[in-house]
GROMACS .gro file of N, CA and C in nm:
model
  225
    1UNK      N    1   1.060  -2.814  -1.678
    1UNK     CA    2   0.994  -2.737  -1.782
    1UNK      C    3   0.914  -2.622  -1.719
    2UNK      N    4   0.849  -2.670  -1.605
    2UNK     CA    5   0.767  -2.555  -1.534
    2UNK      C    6   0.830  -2.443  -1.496
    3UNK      N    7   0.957  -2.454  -1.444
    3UNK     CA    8   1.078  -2.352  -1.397
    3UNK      C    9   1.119  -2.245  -1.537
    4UNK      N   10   1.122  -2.303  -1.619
    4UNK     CA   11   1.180  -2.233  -1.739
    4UNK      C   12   1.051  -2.156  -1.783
    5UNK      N   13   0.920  -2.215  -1.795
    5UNK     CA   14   0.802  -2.095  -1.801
    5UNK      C   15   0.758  -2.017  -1.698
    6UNK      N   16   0.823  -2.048  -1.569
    6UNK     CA   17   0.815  -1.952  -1.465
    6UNK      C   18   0.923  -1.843  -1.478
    7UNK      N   19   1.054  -1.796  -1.553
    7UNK     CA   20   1.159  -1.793  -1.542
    7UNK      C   21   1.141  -1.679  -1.646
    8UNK      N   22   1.068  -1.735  -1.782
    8UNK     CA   23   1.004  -1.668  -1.947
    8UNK      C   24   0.872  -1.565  -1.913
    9UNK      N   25   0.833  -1.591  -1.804
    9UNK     CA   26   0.738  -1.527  -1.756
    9UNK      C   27   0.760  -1.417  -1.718
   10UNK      N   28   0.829  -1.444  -1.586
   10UNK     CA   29   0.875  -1.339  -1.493
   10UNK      C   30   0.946  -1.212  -1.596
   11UNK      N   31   1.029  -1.272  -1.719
   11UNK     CA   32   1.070  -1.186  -1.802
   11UNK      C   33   1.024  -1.144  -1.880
   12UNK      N   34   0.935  -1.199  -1.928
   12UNK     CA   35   0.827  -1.073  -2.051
   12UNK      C   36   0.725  -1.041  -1.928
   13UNK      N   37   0.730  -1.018  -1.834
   13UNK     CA   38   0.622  -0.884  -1.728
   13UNK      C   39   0.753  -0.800  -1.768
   14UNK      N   40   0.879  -0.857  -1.670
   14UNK     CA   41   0.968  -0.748  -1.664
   14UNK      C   42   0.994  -0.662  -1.796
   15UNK      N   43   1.001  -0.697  -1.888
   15UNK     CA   44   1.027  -0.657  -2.014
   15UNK      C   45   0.946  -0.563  -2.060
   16UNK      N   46   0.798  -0.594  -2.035
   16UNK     CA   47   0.661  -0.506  -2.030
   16UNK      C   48   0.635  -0.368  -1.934
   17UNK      N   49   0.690  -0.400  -1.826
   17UNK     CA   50   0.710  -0.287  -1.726
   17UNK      C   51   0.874  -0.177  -1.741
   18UNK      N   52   0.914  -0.238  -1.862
   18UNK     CA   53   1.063  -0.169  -1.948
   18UNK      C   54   1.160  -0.189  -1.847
   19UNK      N   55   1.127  -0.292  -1.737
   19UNK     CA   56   1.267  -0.325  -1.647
   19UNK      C   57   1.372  -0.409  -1.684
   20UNK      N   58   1.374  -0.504  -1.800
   20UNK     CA   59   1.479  -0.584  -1.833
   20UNK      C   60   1.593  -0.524  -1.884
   21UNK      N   61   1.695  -0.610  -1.853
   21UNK     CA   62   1.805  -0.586  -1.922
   21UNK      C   63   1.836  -0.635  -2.029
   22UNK      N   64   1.979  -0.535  -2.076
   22UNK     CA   65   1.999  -0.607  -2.217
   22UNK      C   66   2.035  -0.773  -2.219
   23UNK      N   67   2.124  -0.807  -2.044
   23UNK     CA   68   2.148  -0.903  -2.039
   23UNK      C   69   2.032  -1.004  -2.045
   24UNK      N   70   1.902  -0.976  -1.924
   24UNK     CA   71   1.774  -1.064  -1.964
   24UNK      C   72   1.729  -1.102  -2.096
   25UNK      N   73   1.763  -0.991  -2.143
   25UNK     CA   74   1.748  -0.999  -2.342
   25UNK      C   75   1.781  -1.090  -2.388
   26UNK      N   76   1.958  -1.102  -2.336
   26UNK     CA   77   2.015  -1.202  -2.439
   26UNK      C   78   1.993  -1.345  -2.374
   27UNK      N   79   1.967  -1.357  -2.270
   27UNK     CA   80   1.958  -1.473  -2.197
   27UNK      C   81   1.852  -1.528  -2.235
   28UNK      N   82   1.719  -1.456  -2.233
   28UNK     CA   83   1.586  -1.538  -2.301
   28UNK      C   84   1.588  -1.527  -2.468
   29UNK      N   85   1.678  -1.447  -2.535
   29UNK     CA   86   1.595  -1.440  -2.686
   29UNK      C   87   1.656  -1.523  -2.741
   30UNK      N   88   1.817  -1.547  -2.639
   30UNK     CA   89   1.896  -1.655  -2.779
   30UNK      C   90   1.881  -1.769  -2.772
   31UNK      N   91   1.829  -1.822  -2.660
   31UNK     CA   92   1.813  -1.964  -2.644
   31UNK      C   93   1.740  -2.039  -2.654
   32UNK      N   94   1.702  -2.117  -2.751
   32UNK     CA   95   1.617  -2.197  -2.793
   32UNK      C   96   1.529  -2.311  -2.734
   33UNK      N   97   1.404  -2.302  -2.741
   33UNK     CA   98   1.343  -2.403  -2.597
   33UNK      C   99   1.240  -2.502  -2.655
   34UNK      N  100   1.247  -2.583  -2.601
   34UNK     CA  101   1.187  -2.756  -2.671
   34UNK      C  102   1.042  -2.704  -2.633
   35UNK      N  103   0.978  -2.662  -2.515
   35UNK     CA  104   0.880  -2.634  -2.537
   35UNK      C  105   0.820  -2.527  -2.642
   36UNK      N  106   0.687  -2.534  -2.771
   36UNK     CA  107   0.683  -2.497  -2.872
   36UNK      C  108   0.624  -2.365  -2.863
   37UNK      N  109   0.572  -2.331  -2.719
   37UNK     CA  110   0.468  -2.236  -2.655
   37UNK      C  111   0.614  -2.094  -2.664
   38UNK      N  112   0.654  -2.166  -2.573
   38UNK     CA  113   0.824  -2.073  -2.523
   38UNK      C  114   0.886  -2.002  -2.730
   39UNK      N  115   0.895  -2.129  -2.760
   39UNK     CA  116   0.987  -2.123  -2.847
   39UNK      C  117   0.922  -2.041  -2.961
   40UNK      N  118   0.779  -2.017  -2.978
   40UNK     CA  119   0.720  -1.929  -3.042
   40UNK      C  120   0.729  -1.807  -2.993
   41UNK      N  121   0.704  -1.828  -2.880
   41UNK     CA  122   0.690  -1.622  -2.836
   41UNK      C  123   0.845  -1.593  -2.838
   42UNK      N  124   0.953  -1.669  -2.802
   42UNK     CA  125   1.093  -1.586  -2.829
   42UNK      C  126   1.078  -1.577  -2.966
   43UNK      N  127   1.047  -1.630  -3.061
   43UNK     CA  128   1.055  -1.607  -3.197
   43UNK      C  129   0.914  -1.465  -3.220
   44UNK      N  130   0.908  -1.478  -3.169
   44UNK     CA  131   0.741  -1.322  -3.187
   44UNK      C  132   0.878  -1.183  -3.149
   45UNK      N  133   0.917  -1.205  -3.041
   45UNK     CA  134   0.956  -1.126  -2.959
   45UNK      C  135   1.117  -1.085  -3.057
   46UNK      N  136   1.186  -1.190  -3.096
   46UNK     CA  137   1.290  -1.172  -3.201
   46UNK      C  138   1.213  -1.053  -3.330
   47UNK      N  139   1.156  -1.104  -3.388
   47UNK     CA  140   1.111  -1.050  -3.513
   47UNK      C  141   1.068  -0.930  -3.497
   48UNK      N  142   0.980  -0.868  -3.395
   48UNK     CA  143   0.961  -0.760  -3.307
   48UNK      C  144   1.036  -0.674  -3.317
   49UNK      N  145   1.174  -0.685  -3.269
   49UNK     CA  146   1.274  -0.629  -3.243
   49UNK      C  147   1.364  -0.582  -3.365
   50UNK      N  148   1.375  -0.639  -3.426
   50UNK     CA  149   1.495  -0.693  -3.583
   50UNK      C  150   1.444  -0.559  -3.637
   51UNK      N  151   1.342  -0.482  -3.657
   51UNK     CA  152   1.366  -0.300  -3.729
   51UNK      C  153   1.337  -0.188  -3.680
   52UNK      N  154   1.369  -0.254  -3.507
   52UNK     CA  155   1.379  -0.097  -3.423
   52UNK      C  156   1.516  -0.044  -3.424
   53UNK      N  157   1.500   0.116  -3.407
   53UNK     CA  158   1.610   0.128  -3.367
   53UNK      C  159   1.646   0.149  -3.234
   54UNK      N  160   1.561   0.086  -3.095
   54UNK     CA  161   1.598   0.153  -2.968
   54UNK      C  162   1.638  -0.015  -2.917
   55UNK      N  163   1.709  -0.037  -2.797
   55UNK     CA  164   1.769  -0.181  -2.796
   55UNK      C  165   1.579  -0.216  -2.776
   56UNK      N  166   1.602  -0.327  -2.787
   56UNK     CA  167   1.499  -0.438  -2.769
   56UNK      C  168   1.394  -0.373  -2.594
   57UNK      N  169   1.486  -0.369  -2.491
   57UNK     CA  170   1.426  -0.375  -2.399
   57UNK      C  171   1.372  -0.248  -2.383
   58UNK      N  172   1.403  -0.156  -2.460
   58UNK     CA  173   1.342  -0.027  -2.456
   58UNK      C  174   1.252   0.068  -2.535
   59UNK      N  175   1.223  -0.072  -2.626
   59UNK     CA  176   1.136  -0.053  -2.746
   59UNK      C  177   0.991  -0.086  -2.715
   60UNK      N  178   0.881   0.022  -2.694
   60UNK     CA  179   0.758   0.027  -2.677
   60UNK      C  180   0.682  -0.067  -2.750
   61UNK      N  181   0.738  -0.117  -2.875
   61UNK     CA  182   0.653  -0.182  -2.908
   61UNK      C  183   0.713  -0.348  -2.897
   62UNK      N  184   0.801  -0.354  -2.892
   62UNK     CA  185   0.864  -0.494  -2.797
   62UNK      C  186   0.776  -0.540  -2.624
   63UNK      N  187   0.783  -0.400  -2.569
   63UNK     CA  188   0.742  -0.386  -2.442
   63UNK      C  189   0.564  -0.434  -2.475
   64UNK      N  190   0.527  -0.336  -2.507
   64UNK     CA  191   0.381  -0.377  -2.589
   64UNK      C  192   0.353  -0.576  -2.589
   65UNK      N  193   0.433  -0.639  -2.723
   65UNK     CA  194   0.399  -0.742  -2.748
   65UNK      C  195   0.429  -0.845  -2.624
   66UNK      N  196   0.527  -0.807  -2.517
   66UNK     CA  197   0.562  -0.893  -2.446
   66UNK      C  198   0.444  -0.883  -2.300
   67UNK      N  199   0.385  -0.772  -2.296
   67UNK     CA  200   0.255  -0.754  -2.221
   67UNK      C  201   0.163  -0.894  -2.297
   68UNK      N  202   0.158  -0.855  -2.420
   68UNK     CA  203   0.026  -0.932  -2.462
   68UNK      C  204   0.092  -1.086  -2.485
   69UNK      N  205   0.212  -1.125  -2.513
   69UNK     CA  206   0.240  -1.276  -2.493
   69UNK      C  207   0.208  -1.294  -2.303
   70UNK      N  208   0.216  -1.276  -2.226
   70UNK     CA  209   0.263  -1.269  -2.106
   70UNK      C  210   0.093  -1.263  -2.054
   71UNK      N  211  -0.006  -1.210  -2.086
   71UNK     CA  212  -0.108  -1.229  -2.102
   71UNK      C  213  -0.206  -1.360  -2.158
   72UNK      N  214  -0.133  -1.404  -2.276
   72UNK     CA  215  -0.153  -1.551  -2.349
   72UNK      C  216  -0.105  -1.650  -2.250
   73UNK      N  217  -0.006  -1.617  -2.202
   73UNK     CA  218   0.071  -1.784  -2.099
   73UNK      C  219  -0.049  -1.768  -1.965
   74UNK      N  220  -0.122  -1.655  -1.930
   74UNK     CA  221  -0.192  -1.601  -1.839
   74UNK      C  222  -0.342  -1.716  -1.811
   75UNK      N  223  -0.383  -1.713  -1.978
   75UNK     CA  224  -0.496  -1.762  -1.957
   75UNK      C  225  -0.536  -1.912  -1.981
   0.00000   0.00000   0.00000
């Protein structure tokens, strides 16, 4: 479990610093995670996304929220 929030981590910085890919994208947003912490912020980070029009990883305000989840797992 620790690996997979080390893993969700590393990717909403990257995501925040507008380095992810579309592939990181699809790898963390589609997959659904037993922990409820994880499984909320991909669901923040989904809904986020759903009425931009720039892809996900290049959307300022995606980039934005994944600073401030990534900040929450922080403290």
């Amino acid at each position: 479990m620790q690996e997979t929030r080390n893993a969700f981590g590393t990717f909403l910085r990257s995501l925040a610093e507008g380095m992810a890919t579309q592939q990181d994208w699809r790898r963390f947003t589609i997959a659904h995670y037993h922990d409820p912490t994880l499984e909320a912020a991909r669901i923040e980070l989904v809904r986020a996304s759903q009425h931009e029009s720039e892809m996900p990883t290049e959307s300022s305000k995606v980039q934005d929220l994944a600073s401030e989840i990534d900040r929450r797992f922080s403290s």
